[in-house]
Short mmCIF file of C-alpha atoms in Angstrom, two decimals:
data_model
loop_
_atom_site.label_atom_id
_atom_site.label_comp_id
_atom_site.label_asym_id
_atom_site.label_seq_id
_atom_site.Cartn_x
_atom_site.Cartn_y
_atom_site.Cartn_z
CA UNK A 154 -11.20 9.37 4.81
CA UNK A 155 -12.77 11.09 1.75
CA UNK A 156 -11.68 15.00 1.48
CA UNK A 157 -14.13 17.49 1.85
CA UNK A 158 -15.37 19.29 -1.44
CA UNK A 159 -13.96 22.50 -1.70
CA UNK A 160 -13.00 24.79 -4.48
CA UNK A 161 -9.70 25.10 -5.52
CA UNK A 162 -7.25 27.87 -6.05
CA UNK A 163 -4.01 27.42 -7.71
CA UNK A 164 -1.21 30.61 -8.78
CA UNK A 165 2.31 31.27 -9.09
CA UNK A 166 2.88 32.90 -5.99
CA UNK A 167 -0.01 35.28 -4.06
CA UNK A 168 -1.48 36.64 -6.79
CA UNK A 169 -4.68 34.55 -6.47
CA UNK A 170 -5.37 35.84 -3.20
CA UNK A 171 -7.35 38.52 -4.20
CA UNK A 172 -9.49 36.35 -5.65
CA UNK A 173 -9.60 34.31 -2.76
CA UNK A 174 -10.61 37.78 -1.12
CA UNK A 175 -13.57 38.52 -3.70
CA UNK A 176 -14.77 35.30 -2.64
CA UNK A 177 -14.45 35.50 1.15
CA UNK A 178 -16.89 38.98 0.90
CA UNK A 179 -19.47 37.25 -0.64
CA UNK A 180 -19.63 33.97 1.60
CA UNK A 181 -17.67 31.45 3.54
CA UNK A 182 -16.19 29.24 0.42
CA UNK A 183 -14.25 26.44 1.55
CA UNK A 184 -11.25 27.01 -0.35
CA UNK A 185 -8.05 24.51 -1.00
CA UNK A 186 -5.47 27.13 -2.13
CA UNK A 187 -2.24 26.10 -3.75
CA UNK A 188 0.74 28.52 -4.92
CA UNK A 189 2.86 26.40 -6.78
CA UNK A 190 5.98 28.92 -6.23
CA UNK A 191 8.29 26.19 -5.82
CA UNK A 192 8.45 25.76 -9.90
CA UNK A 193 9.72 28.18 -12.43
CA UNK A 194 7.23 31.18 -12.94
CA UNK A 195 4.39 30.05 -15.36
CA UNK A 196 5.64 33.23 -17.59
CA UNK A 197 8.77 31.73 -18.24
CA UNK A 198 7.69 28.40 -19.29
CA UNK A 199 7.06 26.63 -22.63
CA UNK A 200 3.48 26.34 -23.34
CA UNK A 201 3.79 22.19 -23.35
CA UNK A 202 5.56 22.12 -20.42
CA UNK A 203 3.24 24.95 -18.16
CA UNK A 204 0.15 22.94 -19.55
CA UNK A 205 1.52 19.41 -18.58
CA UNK A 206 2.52 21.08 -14.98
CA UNK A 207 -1.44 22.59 -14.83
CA UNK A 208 -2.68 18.67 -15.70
CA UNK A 209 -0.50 17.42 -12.72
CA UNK A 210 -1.44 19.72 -10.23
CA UNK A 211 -5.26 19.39 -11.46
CA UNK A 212 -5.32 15.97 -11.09
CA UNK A 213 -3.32 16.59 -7.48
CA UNK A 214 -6.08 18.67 -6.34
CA UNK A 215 -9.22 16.42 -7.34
CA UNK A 216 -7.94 13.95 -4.90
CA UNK A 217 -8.17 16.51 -2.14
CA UNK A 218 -11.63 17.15 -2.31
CA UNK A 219 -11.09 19.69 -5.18
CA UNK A 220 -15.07 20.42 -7.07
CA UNK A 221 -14.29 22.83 -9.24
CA UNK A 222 -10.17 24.99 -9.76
CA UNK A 223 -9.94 28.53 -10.71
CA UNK A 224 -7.03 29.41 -12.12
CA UNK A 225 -5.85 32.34 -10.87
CA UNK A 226 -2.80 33.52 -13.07
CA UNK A 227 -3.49 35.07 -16.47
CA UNK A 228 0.05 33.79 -17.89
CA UNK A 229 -1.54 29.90 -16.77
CA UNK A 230 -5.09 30.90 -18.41
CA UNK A 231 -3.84 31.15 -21.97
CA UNK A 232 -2.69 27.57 -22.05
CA UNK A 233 -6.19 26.20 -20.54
CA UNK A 234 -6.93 24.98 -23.63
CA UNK A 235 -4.40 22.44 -23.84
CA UNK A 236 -4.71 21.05 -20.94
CA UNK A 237 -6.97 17.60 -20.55
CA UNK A 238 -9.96 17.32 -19.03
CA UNK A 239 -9.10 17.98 -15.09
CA UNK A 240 -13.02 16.08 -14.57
CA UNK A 241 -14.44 18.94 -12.43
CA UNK A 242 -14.94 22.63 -13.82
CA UNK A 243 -12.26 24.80 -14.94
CA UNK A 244 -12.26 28.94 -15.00
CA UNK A 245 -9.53 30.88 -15.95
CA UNK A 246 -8.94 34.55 -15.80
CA UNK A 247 -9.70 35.50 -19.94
CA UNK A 248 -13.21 34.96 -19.36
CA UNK A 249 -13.45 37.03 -16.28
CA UNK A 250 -12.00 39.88 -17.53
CA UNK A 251 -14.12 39.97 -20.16
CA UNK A 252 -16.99 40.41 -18.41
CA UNK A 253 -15.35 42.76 -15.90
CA UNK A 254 -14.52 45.42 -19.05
CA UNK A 255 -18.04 44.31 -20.70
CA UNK A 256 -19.88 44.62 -23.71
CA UNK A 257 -21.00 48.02 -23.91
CA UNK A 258 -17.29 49.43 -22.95
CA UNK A 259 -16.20 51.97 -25.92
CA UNK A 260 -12.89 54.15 -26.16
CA UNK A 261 -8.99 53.04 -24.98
CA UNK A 262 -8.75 50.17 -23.08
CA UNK A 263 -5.67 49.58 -21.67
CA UNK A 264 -4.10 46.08 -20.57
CA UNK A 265 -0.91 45.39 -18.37
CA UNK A 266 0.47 42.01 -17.80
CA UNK A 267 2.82 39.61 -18.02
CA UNK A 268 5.26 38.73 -20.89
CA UNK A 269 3.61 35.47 -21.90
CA UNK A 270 -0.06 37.15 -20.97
CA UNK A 271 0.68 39.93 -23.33
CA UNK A 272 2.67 38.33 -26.18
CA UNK A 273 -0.15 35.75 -26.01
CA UNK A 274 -2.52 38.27 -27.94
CA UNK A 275 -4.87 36.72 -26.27
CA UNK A 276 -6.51 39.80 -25.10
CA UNK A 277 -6.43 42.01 -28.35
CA UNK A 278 -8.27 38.87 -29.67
CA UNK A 279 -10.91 38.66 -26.93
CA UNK A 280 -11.71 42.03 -26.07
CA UNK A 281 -11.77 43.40 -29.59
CA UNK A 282 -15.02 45.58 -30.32
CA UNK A 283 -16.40 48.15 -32.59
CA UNK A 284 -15.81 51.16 -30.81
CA UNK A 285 -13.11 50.15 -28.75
CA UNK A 286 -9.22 49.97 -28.98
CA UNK A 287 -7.06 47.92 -27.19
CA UNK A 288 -3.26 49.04 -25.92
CA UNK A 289 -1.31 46.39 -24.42
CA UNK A 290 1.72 46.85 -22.07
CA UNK A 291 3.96 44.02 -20.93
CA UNK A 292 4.32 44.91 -16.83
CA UNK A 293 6.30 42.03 -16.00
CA UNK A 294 8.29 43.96 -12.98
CA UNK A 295 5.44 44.60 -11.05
CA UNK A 296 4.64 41.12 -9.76
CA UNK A 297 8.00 40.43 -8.84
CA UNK A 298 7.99 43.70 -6.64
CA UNK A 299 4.60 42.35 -5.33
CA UNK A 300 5.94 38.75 -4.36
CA UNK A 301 9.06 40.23 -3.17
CA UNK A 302 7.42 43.05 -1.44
CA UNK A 303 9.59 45.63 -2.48
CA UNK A 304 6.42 48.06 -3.60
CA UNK A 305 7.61 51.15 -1.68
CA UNK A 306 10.81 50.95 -3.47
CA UNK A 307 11.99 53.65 -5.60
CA UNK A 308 12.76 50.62 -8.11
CA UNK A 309 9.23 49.89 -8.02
CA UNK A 310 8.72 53.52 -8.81
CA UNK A 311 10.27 53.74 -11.66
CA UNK A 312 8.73 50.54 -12.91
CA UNK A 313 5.61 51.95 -12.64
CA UNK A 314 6.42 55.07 -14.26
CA UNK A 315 7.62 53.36 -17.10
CA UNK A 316 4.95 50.91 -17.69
CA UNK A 317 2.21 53.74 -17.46
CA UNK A 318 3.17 56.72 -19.05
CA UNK A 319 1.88 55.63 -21.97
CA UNK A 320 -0.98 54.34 -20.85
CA UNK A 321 -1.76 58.08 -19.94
CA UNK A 322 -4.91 58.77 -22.47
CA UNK A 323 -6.74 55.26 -21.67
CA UNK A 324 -10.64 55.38 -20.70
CA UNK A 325 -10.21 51.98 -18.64
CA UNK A 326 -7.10 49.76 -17.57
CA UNK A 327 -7.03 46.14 -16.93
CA UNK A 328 -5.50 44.54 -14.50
CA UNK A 329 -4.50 41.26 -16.46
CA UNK A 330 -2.35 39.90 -13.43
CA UNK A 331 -3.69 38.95 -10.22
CA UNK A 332 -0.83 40.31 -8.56
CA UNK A 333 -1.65 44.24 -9.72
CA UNK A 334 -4.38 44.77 -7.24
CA UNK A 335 -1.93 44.98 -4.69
CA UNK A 336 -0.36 48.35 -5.77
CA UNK A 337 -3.48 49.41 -7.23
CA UNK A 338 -3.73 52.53 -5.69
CA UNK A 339 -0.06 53.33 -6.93
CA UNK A 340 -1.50 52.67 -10.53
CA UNK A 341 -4.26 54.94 -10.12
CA UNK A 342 -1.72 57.68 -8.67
CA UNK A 343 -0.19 57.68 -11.79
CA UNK A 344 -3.32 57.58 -13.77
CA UNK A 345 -5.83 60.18 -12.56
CA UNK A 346 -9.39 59.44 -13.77
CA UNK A 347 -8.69 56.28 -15.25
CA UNK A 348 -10.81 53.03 -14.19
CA UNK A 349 -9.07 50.24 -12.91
CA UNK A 350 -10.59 47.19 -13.95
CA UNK A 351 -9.86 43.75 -11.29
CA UNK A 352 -11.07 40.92 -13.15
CA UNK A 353 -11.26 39.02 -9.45
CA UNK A 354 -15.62 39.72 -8.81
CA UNK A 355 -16.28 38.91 -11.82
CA UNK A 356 -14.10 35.38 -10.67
CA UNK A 357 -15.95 35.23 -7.47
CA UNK A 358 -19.28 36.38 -9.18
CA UNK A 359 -18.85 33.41 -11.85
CA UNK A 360 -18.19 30.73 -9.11
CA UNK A 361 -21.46 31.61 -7.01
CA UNK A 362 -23.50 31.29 -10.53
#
């Protein structure tokens, strides 16, 4: 029997599933979700190797009915363009958030993520603008808390104040892991009057277009 066509999720772990929930509040998507945590964190490995694992599990999700794969994982986004041609349409996360922080954004933009996210430069390079500056902050921690749900944790605490203090000044901060939304209002305790921006509408909003 020929699978159903769905759209396909795939992550490291849970992070995606906020994405999953942008799309669920703005219609019933059939979804094929697939956290590939049973592999080494896409952080921690070589670029070949994470973009060869990406090609398998592309090609793994086409034959399940799979019309179109977002990415969900910032750390797996940079390496999109090495991978081949999956056949059906592929959207990472660099694209989303830049249209979540937007053209028109001036001031201190902050960004937290991952080691390979942030080393990457990937973001410096995309959201560069006249007017703006960019201050990057490797947060890798905080999505280890989040998977291992250890967010009330006075560890986790002291992650976060870490990681944010200086981050104090910024106009806007972007969330540049899917797994950040989850203690987002723990990031905006530390940072009064600073925007958080979730790249994960601007996901769902690009799938409905």
């Amino acid at each position: 029997m020929k699978p159903s066509p769905r759209l396909a999720i795939v992550d490291w772990g849970i992070g995606g599933m906020g994405v999953w929930k942008s799309l669920r509040a703005h219609g019933d998507v059939p979804v094929l979700y697939l956290s590939d945590t049973g592999t080494t964190p896409y952080g921690r490995l070589p670029r070949d190797e994470l973009a060869a694992r990406l090609s398998l599990l592309f090609g793994f999700l086409v034959r399940h009915g799979a019309v179109g794969i977002v990415v969900a994982c910032n750390a797996a986004s940079t390496v999109l363009p090495d991978v081949p041609d999956a056949g059906v349409p592929v959207m990472g996360m660099i694209e989303a958030a830049s249209e979540v922080v937007g053209p028109r954004f001036r001031g201190t933009l902050g960004v937290i993520g991952g080691i390979r996210t942030i080393r990457s430069g990937i973001y410096r390079r995309t959201l560069a603008a006249p007017g703006r500056r960019v201050v990057t902050r490797i947060a890798q921690p905080l999505s280890a808390h989040v998977e291992a749900g250890t967010t009330d944790t006075p560890a986790c605490a002291r992650d976060l104040d870490r990681i944010l203090r200086p981050l104090a000044r910024v106009d806007a901060l972007l969330l540049a892991c899917t797994h950040y939304p989850a203690i987002a209002p723990r990031i905006a305790e530390r940072l009064p009057g600073v925007r958080l921006l979730d790249p994960a509408d601007a996901v769902a909003a690009r799938v409905r277009r």
